[in-house]
Short mmCIF file of C-alpha atoms in Angstrom, two decimals:
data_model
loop_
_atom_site.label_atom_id
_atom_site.label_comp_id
_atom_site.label_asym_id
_atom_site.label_seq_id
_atom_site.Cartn_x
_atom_site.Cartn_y
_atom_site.Cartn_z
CA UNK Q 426 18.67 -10.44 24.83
CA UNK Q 427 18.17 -7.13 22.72
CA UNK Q 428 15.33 -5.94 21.18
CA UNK Q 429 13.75 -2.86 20.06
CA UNK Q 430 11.73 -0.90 22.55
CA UNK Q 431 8.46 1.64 22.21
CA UNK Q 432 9.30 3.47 25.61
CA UNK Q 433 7.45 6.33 24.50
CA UNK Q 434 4.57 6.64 21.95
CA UNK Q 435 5.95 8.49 18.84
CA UNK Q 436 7.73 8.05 15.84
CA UNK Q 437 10.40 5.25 14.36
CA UNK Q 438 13.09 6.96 15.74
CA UNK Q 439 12.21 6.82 19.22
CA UNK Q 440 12.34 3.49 19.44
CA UNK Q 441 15.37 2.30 21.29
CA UNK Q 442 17.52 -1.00 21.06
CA UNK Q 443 18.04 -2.42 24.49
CA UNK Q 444 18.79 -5.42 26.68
CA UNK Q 445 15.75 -7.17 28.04
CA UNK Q 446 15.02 -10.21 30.09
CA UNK Q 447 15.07 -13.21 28.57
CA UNK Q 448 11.42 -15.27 28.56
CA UNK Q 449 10.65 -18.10 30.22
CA UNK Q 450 7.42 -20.04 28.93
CA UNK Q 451 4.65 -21.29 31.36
CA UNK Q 452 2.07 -24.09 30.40
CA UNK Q 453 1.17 -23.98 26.93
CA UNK Q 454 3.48 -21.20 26.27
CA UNK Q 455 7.22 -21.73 23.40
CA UNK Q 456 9.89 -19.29 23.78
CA UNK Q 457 11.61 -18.48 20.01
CA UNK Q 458 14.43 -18.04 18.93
CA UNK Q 459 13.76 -15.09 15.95
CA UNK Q 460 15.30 -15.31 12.95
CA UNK Q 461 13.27 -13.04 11.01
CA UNK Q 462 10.42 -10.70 11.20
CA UNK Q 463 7.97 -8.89 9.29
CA UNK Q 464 7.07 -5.12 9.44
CA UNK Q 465 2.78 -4.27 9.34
CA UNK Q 466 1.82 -0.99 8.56
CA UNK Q 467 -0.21 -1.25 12.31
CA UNK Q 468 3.45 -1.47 13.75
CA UNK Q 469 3.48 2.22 13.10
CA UNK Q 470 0.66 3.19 14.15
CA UNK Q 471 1.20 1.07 17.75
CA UNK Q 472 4.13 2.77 18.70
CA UNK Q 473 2.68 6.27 17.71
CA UNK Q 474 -0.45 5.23 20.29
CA UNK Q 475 -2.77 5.05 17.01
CA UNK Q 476 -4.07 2.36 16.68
CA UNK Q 477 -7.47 0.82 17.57
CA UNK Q 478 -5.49 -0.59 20.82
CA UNK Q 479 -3.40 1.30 22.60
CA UNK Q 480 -0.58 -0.99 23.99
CA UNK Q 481 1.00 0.55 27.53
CA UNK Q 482 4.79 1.44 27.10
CA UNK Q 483 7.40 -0.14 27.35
CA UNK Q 484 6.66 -2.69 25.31
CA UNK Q 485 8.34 -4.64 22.16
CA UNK Q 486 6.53 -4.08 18.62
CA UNK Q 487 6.04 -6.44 15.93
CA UNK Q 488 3.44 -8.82 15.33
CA UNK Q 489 4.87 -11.96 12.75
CA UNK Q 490 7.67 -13.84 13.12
CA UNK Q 491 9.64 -16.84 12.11
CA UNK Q 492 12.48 -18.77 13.94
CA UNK Q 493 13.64 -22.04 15.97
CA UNK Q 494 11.55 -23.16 19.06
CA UNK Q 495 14.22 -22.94 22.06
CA UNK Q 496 12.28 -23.47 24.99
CA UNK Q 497 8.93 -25.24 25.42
CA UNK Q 498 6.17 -24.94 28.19
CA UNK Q 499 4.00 -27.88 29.72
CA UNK Q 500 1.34 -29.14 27.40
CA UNK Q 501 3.12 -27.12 24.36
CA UNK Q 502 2.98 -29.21 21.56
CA UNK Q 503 6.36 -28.18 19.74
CA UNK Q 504 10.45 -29.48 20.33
CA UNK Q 505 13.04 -27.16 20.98
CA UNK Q 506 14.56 -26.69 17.29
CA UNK Q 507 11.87 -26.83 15.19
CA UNK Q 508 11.27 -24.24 12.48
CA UNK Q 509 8.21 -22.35 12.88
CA UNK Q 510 6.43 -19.18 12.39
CA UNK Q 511 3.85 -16.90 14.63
CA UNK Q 512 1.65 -14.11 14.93
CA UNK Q 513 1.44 -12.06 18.29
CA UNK Q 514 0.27 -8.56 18.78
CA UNK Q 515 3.52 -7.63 20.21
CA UNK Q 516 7.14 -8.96 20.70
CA UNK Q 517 8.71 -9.85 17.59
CA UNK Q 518 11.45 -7.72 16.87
CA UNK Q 519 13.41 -9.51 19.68
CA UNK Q 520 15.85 -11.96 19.49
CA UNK Q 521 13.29 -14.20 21.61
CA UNK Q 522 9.83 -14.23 21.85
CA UNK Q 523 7.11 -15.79 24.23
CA UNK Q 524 3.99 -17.28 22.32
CA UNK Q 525 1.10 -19.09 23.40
CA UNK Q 526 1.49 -22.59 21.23
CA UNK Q 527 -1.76 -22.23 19.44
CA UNK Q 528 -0.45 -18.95 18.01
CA UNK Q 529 2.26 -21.01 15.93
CA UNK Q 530 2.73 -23.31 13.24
CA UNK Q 531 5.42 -25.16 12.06
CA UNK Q 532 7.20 -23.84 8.80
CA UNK Q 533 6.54 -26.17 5.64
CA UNK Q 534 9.62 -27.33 3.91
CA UNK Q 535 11.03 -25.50 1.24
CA UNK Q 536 9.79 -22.76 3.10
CA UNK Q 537 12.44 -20.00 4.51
CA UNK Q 538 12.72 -17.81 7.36
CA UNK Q 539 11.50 -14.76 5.71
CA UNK Q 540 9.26 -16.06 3.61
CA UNK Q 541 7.50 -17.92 6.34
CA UNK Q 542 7.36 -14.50 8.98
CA UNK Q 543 5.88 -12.29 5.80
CA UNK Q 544 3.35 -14.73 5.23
CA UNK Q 545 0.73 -14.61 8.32
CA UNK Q 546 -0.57 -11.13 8.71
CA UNK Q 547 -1.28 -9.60 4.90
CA UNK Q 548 -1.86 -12.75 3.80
CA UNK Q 549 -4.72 -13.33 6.39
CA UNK Q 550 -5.98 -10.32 6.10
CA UNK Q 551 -6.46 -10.14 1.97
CA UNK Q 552 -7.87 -13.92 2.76
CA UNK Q 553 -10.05 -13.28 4.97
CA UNK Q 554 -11.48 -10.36 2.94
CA UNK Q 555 -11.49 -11.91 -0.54
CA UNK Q 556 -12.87 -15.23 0.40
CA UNK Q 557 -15.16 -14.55 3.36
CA UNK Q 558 -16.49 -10.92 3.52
CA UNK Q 559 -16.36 -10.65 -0.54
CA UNK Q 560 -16.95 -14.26 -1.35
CA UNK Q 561 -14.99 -13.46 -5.32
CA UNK Q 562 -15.11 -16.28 -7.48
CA UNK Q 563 -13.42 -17.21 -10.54
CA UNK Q 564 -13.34 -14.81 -12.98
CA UNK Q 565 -14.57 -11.89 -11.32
CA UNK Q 566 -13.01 -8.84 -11.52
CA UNK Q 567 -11.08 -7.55 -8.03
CA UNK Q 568 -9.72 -3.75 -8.00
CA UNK Q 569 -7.18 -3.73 -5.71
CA UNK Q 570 -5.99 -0.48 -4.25
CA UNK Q 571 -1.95 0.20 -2.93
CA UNK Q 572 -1.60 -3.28 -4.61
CA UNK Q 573 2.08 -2.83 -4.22
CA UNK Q 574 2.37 -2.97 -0.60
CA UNK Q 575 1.74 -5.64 2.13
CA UNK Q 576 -2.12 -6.27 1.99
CA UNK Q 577 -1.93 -4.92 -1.81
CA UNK Q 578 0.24 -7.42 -2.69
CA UNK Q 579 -1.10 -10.12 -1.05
CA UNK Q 580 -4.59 -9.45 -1.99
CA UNK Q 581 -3.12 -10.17 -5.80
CA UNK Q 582 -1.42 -13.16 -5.55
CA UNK Q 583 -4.22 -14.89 -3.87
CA UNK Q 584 -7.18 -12.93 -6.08
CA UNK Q 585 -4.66 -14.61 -9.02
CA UNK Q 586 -4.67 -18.05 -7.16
CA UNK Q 587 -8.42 -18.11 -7.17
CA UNK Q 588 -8.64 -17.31 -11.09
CA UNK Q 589 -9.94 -13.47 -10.06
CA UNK Q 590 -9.15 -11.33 -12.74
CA UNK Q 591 -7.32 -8.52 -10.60
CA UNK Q 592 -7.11 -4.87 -11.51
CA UNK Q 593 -4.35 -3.38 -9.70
CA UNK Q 594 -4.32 0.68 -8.25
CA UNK Q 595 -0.88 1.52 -7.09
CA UNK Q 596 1.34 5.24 -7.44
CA UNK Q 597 4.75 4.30 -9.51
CA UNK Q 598 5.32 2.42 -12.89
CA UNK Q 599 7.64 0.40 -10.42
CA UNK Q 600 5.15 -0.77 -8.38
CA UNK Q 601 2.30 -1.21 -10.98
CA UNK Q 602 5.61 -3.47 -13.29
CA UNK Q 603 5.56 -5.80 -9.82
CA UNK Q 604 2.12 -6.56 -9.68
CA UNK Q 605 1.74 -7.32 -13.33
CA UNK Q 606 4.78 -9.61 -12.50
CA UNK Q 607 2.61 -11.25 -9.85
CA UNK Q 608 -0.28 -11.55 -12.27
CA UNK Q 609 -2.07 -9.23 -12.32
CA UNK Q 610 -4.08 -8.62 -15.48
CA UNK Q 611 -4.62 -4.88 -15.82
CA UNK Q 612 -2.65 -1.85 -13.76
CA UNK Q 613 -3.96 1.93 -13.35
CA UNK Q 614 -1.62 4.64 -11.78
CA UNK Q 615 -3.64 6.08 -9.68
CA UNK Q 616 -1.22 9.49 -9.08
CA UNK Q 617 -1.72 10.30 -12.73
CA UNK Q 618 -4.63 8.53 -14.50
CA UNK Q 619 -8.52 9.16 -13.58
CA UNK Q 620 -9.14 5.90 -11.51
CA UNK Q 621 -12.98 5.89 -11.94
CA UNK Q 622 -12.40 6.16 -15.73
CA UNK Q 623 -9.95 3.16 -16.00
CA UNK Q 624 -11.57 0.69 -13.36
CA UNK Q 625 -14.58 1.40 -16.12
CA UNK Q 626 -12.49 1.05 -18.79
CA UNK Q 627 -10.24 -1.72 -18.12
CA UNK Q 628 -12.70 -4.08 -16.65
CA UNK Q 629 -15.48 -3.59 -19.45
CA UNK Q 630 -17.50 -1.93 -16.03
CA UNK Q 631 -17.48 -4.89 -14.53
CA UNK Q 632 -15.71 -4.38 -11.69
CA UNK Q 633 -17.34 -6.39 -8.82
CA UNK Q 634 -15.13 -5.78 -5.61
CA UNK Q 635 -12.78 -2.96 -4.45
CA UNK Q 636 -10.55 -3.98 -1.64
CA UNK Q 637 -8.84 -0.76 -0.41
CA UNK Q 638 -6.17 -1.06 2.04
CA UNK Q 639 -4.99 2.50 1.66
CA UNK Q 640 -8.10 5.17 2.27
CA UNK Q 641 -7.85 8.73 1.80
CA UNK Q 642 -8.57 10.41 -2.13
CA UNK Q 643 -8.31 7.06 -3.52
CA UNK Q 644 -11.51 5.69 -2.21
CA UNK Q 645 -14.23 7.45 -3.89
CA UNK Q 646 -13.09 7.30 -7.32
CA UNK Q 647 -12.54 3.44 -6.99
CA UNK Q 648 -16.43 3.06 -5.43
CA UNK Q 649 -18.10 5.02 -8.34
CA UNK Q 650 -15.55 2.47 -10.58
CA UNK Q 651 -17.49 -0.49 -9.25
CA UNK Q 652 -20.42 -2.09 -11.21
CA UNK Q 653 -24.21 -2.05 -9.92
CA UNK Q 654 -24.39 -4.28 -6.68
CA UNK Q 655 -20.24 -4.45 -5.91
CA UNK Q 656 -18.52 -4.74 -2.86
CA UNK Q 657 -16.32 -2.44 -1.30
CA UNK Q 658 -14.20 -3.55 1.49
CA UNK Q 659 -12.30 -0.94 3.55
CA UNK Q 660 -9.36 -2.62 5.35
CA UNK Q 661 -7.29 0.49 6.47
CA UNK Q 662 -5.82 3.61 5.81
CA UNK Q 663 -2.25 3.89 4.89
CA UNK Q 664 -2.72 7.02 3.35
CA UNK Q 665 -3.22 8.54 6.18
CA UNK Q 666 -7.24 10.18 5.51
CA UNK Q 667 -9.84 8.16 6.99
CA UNK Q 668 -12.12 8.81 3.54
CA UNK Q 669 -16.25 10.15 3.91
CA UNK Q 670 -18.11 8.59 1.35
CA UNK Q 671 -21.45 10.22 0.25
CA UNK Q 672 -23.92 7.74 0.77
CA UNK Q 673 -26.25 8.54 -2.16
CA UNK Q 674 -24.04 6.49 -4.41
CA UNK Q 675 -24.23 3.51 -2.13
CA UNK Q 676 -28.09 3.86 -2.78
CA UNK Q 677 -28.29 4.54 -6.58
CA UNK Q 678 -25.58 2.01 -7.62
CA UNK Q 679 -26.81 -1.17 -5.09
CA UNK Q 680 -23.19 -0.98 -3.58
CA UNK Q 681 -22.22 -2.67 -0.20
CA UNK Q 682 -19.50 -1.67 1.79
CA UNK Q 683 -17.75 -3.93 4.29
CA UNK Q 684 -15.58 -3.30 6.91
CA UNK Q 685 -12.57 -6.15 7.67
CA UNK Q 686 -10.17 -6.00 11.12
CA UNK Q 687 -8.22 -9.19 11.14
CA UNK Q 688 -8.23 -9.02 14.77
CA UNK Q 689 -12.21 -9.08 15.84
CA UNK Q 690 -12.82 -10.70 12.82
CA UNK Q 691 -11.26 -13.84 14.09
CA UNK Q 692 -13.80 -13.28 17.17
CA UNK Q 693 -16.76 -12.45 15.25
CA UNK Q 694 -16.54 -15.62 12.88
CA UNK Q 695 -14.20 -17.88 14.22
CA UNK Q 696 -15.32 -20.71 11.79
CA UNK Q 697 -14.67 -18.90 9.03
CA UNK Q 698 -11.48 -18.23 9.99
CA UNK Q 699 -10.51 -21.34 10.85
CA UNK Q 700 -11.63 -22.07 7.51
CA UNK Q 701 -9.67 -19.63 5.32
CA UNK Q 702 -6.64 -19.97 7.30
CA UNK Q 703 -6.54 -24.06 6.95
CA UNK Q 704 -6.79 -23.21 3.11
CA UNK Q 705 -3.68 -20.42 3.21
CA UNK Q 706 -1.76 -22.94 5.07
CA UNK Q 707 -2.23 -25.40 2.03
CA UNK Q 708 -1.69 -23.14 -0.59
CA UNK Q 709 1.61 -21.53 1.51
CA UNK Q 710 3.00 -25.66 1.88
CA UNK Q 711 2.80 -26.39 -1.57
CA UNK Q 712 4.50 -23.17 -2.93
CA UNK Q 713 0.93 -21.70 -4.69
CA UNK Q 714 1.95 -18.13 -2.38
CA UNK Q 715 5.28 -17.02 -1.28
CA UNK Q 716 5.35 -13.38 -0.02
CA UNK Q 717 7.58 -10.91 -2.47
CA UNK Q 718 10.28 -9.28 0.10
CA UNK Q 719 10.93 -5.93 -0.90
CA UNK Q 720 13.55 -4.97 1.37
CA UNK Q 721 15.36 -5.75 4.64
CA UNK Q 722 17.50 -4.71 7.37
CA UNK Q 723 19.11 -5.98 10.90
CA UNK Q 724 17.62 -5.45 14.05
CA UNK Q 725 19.46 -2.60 14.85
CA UNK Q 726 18.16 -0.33 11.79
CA UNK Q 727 14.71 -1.42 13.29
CA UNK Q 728 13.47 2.15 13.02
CA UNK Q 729 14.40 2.37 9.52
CA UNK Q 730 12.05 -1.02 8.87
CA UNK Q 731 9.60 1.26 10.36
CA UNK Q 732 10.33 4.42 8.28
CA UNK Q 733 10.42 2.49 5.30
CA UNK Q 734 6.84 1.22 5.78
CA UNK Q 735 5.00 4.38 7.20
CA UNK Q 736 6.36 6.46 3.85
CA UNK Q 737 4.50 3.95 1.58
CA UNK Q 738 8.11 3.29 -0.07
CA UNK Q 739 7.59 -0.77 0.52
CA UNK Q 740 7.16 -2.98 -2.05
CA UNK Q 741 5.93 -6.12 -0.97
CA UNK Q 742 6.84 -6.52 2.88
CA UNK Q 743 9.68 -5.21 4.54
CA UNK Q 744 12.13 -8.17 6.70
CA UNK Q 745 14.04 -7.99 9.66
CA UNK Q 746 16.54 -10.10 9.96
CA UNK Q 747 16.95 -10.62 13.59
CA UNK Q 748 19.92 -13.50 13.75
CA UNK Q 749 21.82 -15.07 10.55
#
């Protein structure tokens, strides 16, 4: 089967599409057949040997995925054929992947293949972070920084489901017209406008979370933009600059920050996420959330996915469409 191949750690371009051996599952284990899969901004950052775990070459990036079960392992509780979508830390820009069964879920009808492999990872992530480590509720005000990509996105559409008043941050009059498409209710460019000053401004100073996917320059301005006793939550740094806050302001203004990793967050408060996750899967079956695709390409312009994603030109989530 081909796939594409970190052989070395480095850039996009390195990456190489090869034939590899086909899986076979073992007890509790489905092998799929990919249709589509999703680019994460932490796909860069595995292949380049940056992220928080380093994964030993050669191995096969990607980490969501949708397709048709072909193969299933004893005790696995799926059919060969049936639609369904995964997460995985690696392995799914293949044309077959090996999953442990509890690490998939069958797709909901009306529900396609792209739709369905965009949906787990930024969707989880701005989940987890708006309804467990912020706890927003209805009619508070969310700033939401590089609210045009993955996590950005996501983060609106579900602060907009839970009647959040979102404020989104984002760099173009592009991607600031897309979010207000998606609902949110106010935009600030944050290349060209003073984002302290307009979180301030626009939300009455009322602002009473920050989630910031993105890092770098942006942060502090949005932090002093936050009301007395808001919540900051730092979820990565696409920008590049891992930010250094001075920690007088967290003092004087009552301000907490929080700190979200989907991955030991799962491990650290596994009933939570049980929790959020049985509530995404609701609101993803009956059509409340459907991921905006920005852009996609075949397997073989894999590195190009990549590209496309590490130069912050995604809008939405980038698709690769791995078999018709």
């Amino acid at each position: 089967m081909r796939a594409a191949v970190c052989r070395s750690y480095g850039a996009p371009e390195d990456l190489v599409i090869d034939d590899v051996a086909e899986p076979v599952p073992g007890p509790g284990q489905v092998v799929v057949g990919v249709r589509a899969a999703a680019v994460n901004f932490p796909d860069v950052l595995l292949i380049a040997g940056k992220y928080q775990v380093k994964i030993p070459v050669p191995f096969v990036p990607g980490s969501e995925l949708a397709g048709e079960v072909v193969a299933v392992g004893d005790g696995a509780p799926f059919r060969p054929g049936q639609r369904v979508f995964a997460t995985t830390p690696t392995g799914a820009f293949a044309e077959r992947a090996l999953l442990h069964a509890s690490s998939v879920a069958p797709i909901p009808d009306g529900a396609d293949f792209a739709s369905a492999a965009a949906f787990g990872v930024t969707y989880r992530t701005a989940y987890h972070a708006l309804r467990s480590i912020a706890e927003v509720a209805q009619g508070d005000w969310v700033v939401v920084l590089g609210a045009a990509g993955g996590v950005g996105l996501a983060a609106v559409d579900l602060a907009v489901a839970m009647n959040a008043r979102v404020l989104a941050a984002a760099s173009s009059p592009e991607k600031l017209e897309l979010c207000r498409r998606r609902g949110a209710e106010a935009t600030v460019d944050y290349d060209r406008e003073d984002l302290k000053a307009r979180i301030r401004e626009l939300t009455g100073d009322a602002a009473r979370v920050v989630l910031d996917p993105v890092g770098g320059g942006y942060s502090e301005p949005a932090l002093r933009g936050l009301a007395r006793g808001g919540t900051f939550v730092t979820l990565g740094y696409a920008s590049g600059a891992i930010p250094s806050i001075p920690l007088n302001l967290v003092l004087l203004k009552g301000i907490a920050i929080r700190g979200m990793e989907i991955r030991t967050f799962m491990g650290d408060r596994p009933d939570d996420a049980a929790r959020d996750m049985a509530e995404l899967e609701r609101m993803f079956a009956a059509g409340t959330i459907r991921p905006y695709i920005g852009a996609r390409f075949p397997l073989t312009e894999t590195a190009a996915a990549l590209r496309h994603v590490a130069e912050r030109k995604v809008l939405g989530k980038v698709v690769i469409d791995v078999a018709p």
